Amino acid sequence: MGKSGVPNNDEFYMKIALRLAKKGLGFVNPNPPVGAVIVKDGNIIGRGYHTRFGALHAEREALLDAKKKGVDVSGATMYVTLEPCDHYGKTSPCTNAIIESGIKRVVIAARDPNPVSGDGIKKLLKNGIEVKVGVLEDEAKEVAKFFFKYVTTGLPYVTLKYASTLDGKIADKIGSSKWITQELRKEVHKLRSIHKAVLVGAETVLKDNPILNVRLPKMKFKNPDVVVLDENGRVLKKVIADIDKFELFNPNYDRRVIIFSSNQCQNIEFPEYVKVKTPENLSVENILKELAKEGIDSLLIEGGASVFSQFLPYADEVYGFYATKVFGKGKSIFEHLEIPVEESEIPFEIQNLKISKNMKELMVVMRRCSQGLFSTYVKDTSMVRG
Amino acid sequence: MGKSGVPNNDEFYMKIALRLAKKGLGFVNPNPPVGAVIVKDGNIIGRGYHTRFGALHAEREALLDAKKKGVDVSGATMYVTLEPCDHYGKTSPCTNAIIESGIKRVVIAARDPNPVSGDGIKKLLKNGIEVKVGVLEDEAKEVAKFFFKYVTTGLPYVTLKYASTLDGKIADKIGSSKWITQELRKEVHKLRSIHKAVLVGAETVLKDNPILNVRLPKMKFKNPDVVVLDENGRVLKKVIADIDKFELFNPNYDRRVIIFSSNQCQNIEFPEYVKVKTPENLSVENILKELAKEGIDSLLIEGGASVFSQFLPYADEVYGFYATKVFGKGKSIFEHLEIPVEESEIPFEIQNLKISKNMKELMVVMRRCSQGLFSTYVKDTSMVRG
């Protein structure tokens, strides 16, 4: 027992580290969110987390915090949600900082799946530091799920989100879906705030002129980049004619806009934050690869119907928002899917349910079955934490 | 405190009475399920419930139970989930039996909404018995919801049940929906076991040749009556040609089969358990009224698509079973509904959610908003407990 009377329990402190890690969600991509806590004699003497891409790693933040407080960390235990890196990047390896500090024990939730990060655990052990691995490992992998998929497959984590009526309609005949759910819209904005990018089809841009920013009162967040699938160049054509007409291209939202198109338009000058990509192959797989190269570790698919059908087979998670409404006739969510009946079962498990306050809306979260979620991914070592 | 050390708490004993009441579900219709418990010196000395239509009321069962045990109920308290009747039916009023027994206190969950039952509370008070009303009233109304709607409106309680894919498809192109959900099928059989009747359209009978019985291993139940909507007489024609072809008409299931048709067929002789009704008006409202006259207090709508659309506006409860499947193309649940978009919001609240063990299926229970659920019903005093 520590002085404070709190049990000196590894899980207890790891939970605090995980809570810190989550603060980095949406700011650190494509790095993982990581949290760290330094404990001595049962007291927390340092806290830190990776705050944004390019900033200090969590371990160094925690050490800095302790230093600022003027406390000596020698002999202390560090709890960190991901294996410390042993890699020379913008700074020297975190392992070095830990070893130099005099910390004698390091508790790690999950191993870093990225071989480029080096073998931090081995380095610590070699330097006489006691290491324990696997405390709240599943929780840590959950918090850093974008990173785990990204570094092990070279593809972004794909989340598909739709809002539909009970009978699976996403829109009436005029194609507007904005107003199907109301209270649970906040969940959509939370999703946007943690993903590196949001993807929509040309149809959605032309019909709805969406902003696709994050609208969460009283919260700090970063707007995700926007990706537009514009196969036939319909959006490009209109943007070239009058870019100011489109909310997406408003520079105030401080984000990149990436347009995939088959149209060549090398002569057109776009603002710096707009990038037009014209790969030969506009398959979903190739688009995902191209986005990974842009540092996009997580992608939220926001429709419309044709885009939903294209991306469903690549989704890691699906958020279905159902309103207690019935359209009868109208546009169906996956109406562009052409699948044989025997393949209609999607490999997803229901993970989470939420009902709106007024009990009129339902959120169903579905996750690709965990069996083999990460294990089937092919290793790709081209990505390094920055 | 009673001898047993259990707190002498009215809610505690009423809960036991409610649990007893539920045992009558599916057997007592169109009577309410009612439970009763007699308590003296903190000990339960009598238990009873209304076991089936035509049998003793719960109060008399509890008194009989005490008598069989040879205990004296004078001075005891009776807990009963519904106001005792003061009506001469097959037996003399329950109030008389209570008064004669020497019971000195009666705790009632809910008042009987049926004026024909007489004012039991007044009669008890007049005879010097202490009466408390309203203990777990909502729970008691919930257990007897079929009865409450039936006697206050003269219409059966209508439950609509569908099984669909995530995109609202109830069937592929050949029209079969049997296999959409698997694990949660048990819930459907539970629903069947408590409803007085199940209703299907002609299309379902002709295409699926369903049994529509209850299949619950190791449980006592009664098969519901079956109602077939056969506007054009398509089923009738086939039944007349070869009744043995249809599972529905198998006499082993020990139930009535009621067919609504516009076809006159007075000359045909059907087995005794088959009733053909040919009212001039085949509107949903009229069908419900006709069924109420047959003693049907609760009706489970089991489809197909056309029937779902017809009955949705009359449903008190909707059970949506969703499987983590996607058909893309196919038959949509409410595809026959023709409603303006502004009326697409159905006046239902999500009340209950259940996920299957394998996390592949979701049950959403929706209830007509409670505001005015019973208060807007028009009183109809033509129905009396038997």
PDB file of N, CA, C and O in Angstrom, chain A residues 74-98:
ATOM      1  N   SER A  74      14.157   8.433  -9.502  1.00  0.00           N
ATOM      2  CA  SER A  74      14.988   7.222  -9.389  1.00  0.00           C
ATOM      3  C   SER A  74      14.340   6.228  -8.442  1.00  0.00           C
ATOM      4  O   SER A  74      13.817   6.584  -7.388  1.00  0.00           O
ATOM      5  N   GLY A  75      14.318   4.975  -8.881  1.00  0.00           N
ATOM      6  CA  GLY A  75      13.664   3.917  -8.111  1.00  0.00           C
ATOM      7  C   GLY A  75      12.172   3.799  -8.349  1.00  0.00           C
ATOM      8  O   GLY A  75      11.538   2.908  -7.797  1.00  0.00           O
ATOM      9  N   ALA A  76      11.623   4.697  -9.166  1.00  0.00           N
ATOM     10  CA  ALA A  76      10.169   4.698  -9.391  1.00  0.00           C
ATOM     11  C   ALA A  76       9.762   3.679 -10.464  1.00  0.00           C
ATOM     12  O   ALA A  76      10.601   3.079 -11.129  1.00  0.00           O
ATOM     13  N   THR A  77       8.425   3.481 -10.599  1.00  0.00           N
ATOM     14  CA  THR A  77       7.871   2.624 -11.643  1.00  0.00           C
ATOM     15  C   THR A  77       7.175   3.499 -12.685  1.00  0.00           C
ATOM     16  O   THR A  77       6.451   4.435 -12.340  1.00  0.00           O
ATOM     17  N   MET A  78       7.393   3.190 -13.970  1.00  0.00           N
ATOM     18  CA  MET A  78       6.659   3.889 -15.024  1.00  0.00           C
ATOM     19  C   MET A  78       5.616   2.955 -15.613  1.00  0.00           C
ATOM     20  O   MET A  78       5.915   1.812 -15.945  1.00  0.00           O
ATOM     21  N   TYR A  79       4.399   3.454 -15.732  1.00  0.00           N
ATOM     22  CA  TYR A  79       3.325   2.738 -16.421  1.00  0.00           C
ATOM     23  C   TYR A  79       3.126   3.393 -17.774  1.00  0.00           C
ATOM     24  O   TYR A  79       2.899   4.596 -17.848  1.00  0.00           O
ATOM     25  N   VAL A  80       3.217   2.596 -18.832  1.00  0.00           N
ATOM     26  CA  VAL A  80       3.065   3.191 -20.158  1.00  0.00           C
ATOM     27  C   VAL A  80       2.214   2.251 -21.031  1.00  0.00           C
ATOM     28  O   VAL A  80       2.327   1.025 -20.947  1.00  0.00           O
ATOM     29  N   THR A  81       1.309   2.846 -21.800  1.00  0.00           N
ATOM     30  CA  THR A  81       0.296   2.045 -22.500  1.00  0.00           C
ATOM     31  C   THR A  81       0.841   1.326 -23.731  1.00  0.00           C
ATOM     32  O   THR A  81       0.228   0.393 -24.224  1.00  0.00           O
ATOM     33  N   LEU A  82       2.013   1.774 -24.222  1.00  0.00           N
ATOM     34  CA  LEU A  82       2.637   1.101 -25.365  1.00  0.00           C
ATOM     35  C   LEU A  82       4.140   0.985 -25.108  1.00  0.00           C
ATOM     36  O   LEU A  82       4.733   1.873 -24.492  1.00  0.00           O
ATOM     37  N   GLU A  83       4.698  -0.080 -25.580  1.00  0.00           N
ATOM     38  CA  GLU A  83       6.144  -0.324 -25.424  1.00  0.00           C
ATOM     39  C   GLU A  83       6.946   0.916 -25.824  1.00  0.00           C
ATOM     40  O   GLU A  83       6.757   1.449 -26.919  1.00  0.00           O
ATOM     41  N   PRO A  84       7.854   1.388 -24.981  1.00  0.00           N
ATOM     42  CA  PRO A  84       8.667   2.568 -25.334  1.00  0.00           C
ATOM     43  C   PRO A  84       9.514   2.301 -26.581  1.00  0.00           C
ATOM     44  O   PRO A  84      10.000   1.182 -26.772  1.00  0.00           O
ATOM     45  N   CYS A  85       9.654   3.331 -27.404  1.00  0.00           N
ATOM     46  CA  CYS A  85      10.397   3.148 -28.649  1.00  0.00           C
ATOM     47  C   CYS A  85      11.905   3.091 -28.362  1.00  0.00           C
ATOM     48  O   CYS A  85      12.383   3.673 -27.389  1.00  0.00           O
ATOM     49  N   ASP A  86      12.596   2.369 -29.190  1.00  0.00           N
ATOM     50  CA  ASP A  86      14.063   2.322 -29.094  1.00  0.00           C
ATOM     51  C   ASP A  86      14.623   2.736 -30.443  1.00  0.00           C
ATOM     52  O   ASP A  86      15.430   2.057 -31.048  1.00  0.00           O
ATOM     53  N   HIS A  87      14.137   3.902 -30.921  1.00  0.00           N
ATOM     54  CA  HIS A  87      14.363   4.311 -32.300  1.00  0.00           C
ATOM     55  C   HIS A  87      14.804   5.773 -32.326  1.00  0.00           C
ATOM     56  O   HIS A  87      14.252   6.602 -31.604  1.00  0.00           O
ATOM     57  N   TYR A  88      15.809   6.060 -33.130  1.00  0.00           N
ATOM     58  CA  TYR A  88      16.234   7.448 -33.272  1.00  0.00           C
ATOM     59  C   TYR A  88      15.371   8.144 -34.304  1.00  0.00           C
ATOM     60  O   TYR A  88      15.504   7.900 -35.503  1.00  0.00           O
ATOM     61  N   GLY A  89      14.433   8.966 -33.869  1.00  0.00           N
ATOM     62  CA  GLY A  89      13.595   9.739 -34.786  1.00  0.00           C
ATOM     63  C   GLY A  89      13.887  11.198 -34.566  1.00  0.00           C
ATOM     64  O   GLY A  89      15.043  11.613 -34.612  1.00  0.00           O
ATOM     65  N   LYS A  90      12.873  11.996 -34.307  1.00  0.00           N
ATOM     66  CA  LYS A  90      13.063  13.415 -34.029  1.00  0.00           C
ATOM     67  C   LYS A  90      13.837  13.611 -32.731  1.00  0.00           C
ATOM     68  O   LYS A  90      14.507  14.616 -32.541  1.00  0.00           O
ATOM     69  N   THR A  91      13.666  12.648 -31.831  1.00  0.00           N
ATOM     70  CA  THR A  91      14.415  12.686 -30.574  1.00  0.00           C
ATOM     71  C   THR A  91      15.147  11.349 -30.444  1.00  0.00           C
ATOM     72  O   THR A  91      14.896  10.425 -31.217  1.00  0.00           O
ATOM     73  N   SER A  92      15.997  11.254 -29.411  1.00  0.00           N
ATOM     74  CA  SER A  92      16.618   9.955 -29.161  1.00  0.00           C
ATOM     75  C   SER A  92      15.571   9.027 -28.546  1.00  0.00           C
ATOM     76  O   SER A  92      14.507   9.479 -28.108  1.00  0.00           O
ATOM     77  N   PRO A  93      15.858   7.704 -28.496  1.00  0.00           N
ATOM     78  CA  PRO A  93      14.842   6.754 -28.064  1.00  0.00           C
ATOM     79  C   PRO A  93      14.316   7.042 -26.657  1.00  0.00           C
ATOM     80  O   PRO A  93      15.060   7.499 -25.790  1.00  0.00           O
ATOM     81  N   CYS A  94      13.024   6.763 -26.431  1.00  0.00           N
ATOM     82  CA  CYS A  94      12.426   6.895 -25.101  1.00  0.00           C
ATOM     83  C   CYS A  94      13.135   5.981 -24.112  1.00  0.00           C
ATOM     84  O   CYS A  94      13.224   6.300 -22.932  1.00  0.00           O
ATOM     85  N   THR A  95      13.560   4.824 -24.608  1.00  0.00           N
ATOM     86  CA  THR A  95      14.259   3.890 -23.721  1.00  0.00           C
ATOM     87  C   THR A  95      15.450   4.579 -23.051  1.00  0.00           C
ATOM     88  O   THR A  95      15.661   4.420 -21.850  1.00  0.00           O
ATOM     89  N   ASN A  96      16.197   5.353 -23.825  1.00  0.00           N
ATOM     90  CA  ASN A  96      17.361   6.062 -23.267  1.00  0.00           C
ATOM     91  C   ASN A  96      16.939   6.983 -22.128  1.00  0.00           C
ATOM     92  O   ASN A  96      17.571   7.017 -21.074  1.00  0.00           O
ATOM     93  N   ALA A  97      15.882   7.732 -22.383  1.00  0.00           N
ATOM     94  CA  ALA A  97      15.405   8.679 -21.368  1.00  0.00           C
ATOM     95  C   ALA A  97      15.014   7.953 -20.087  1.00  0.00           C
ATOM     96  O   ALA A  97      15.286   8.429 -18.976  1.00  0.00           O
ATOM     97  N   ILE A  98      14.384   6.807 -20.255  1.00  0.00           N
ATOM     98  CA  ILE A  98      13.935   6.035 -19.080  1.00  0.00           C
ATOM     99  C   ILE A  98      15.140   5.514 -18.307  1.00  0.00           C
ATOM    100  O   ILE A  98      15.223   5.648 -17.082  1.00  0.00           O
TER     101      ILE A  98
END
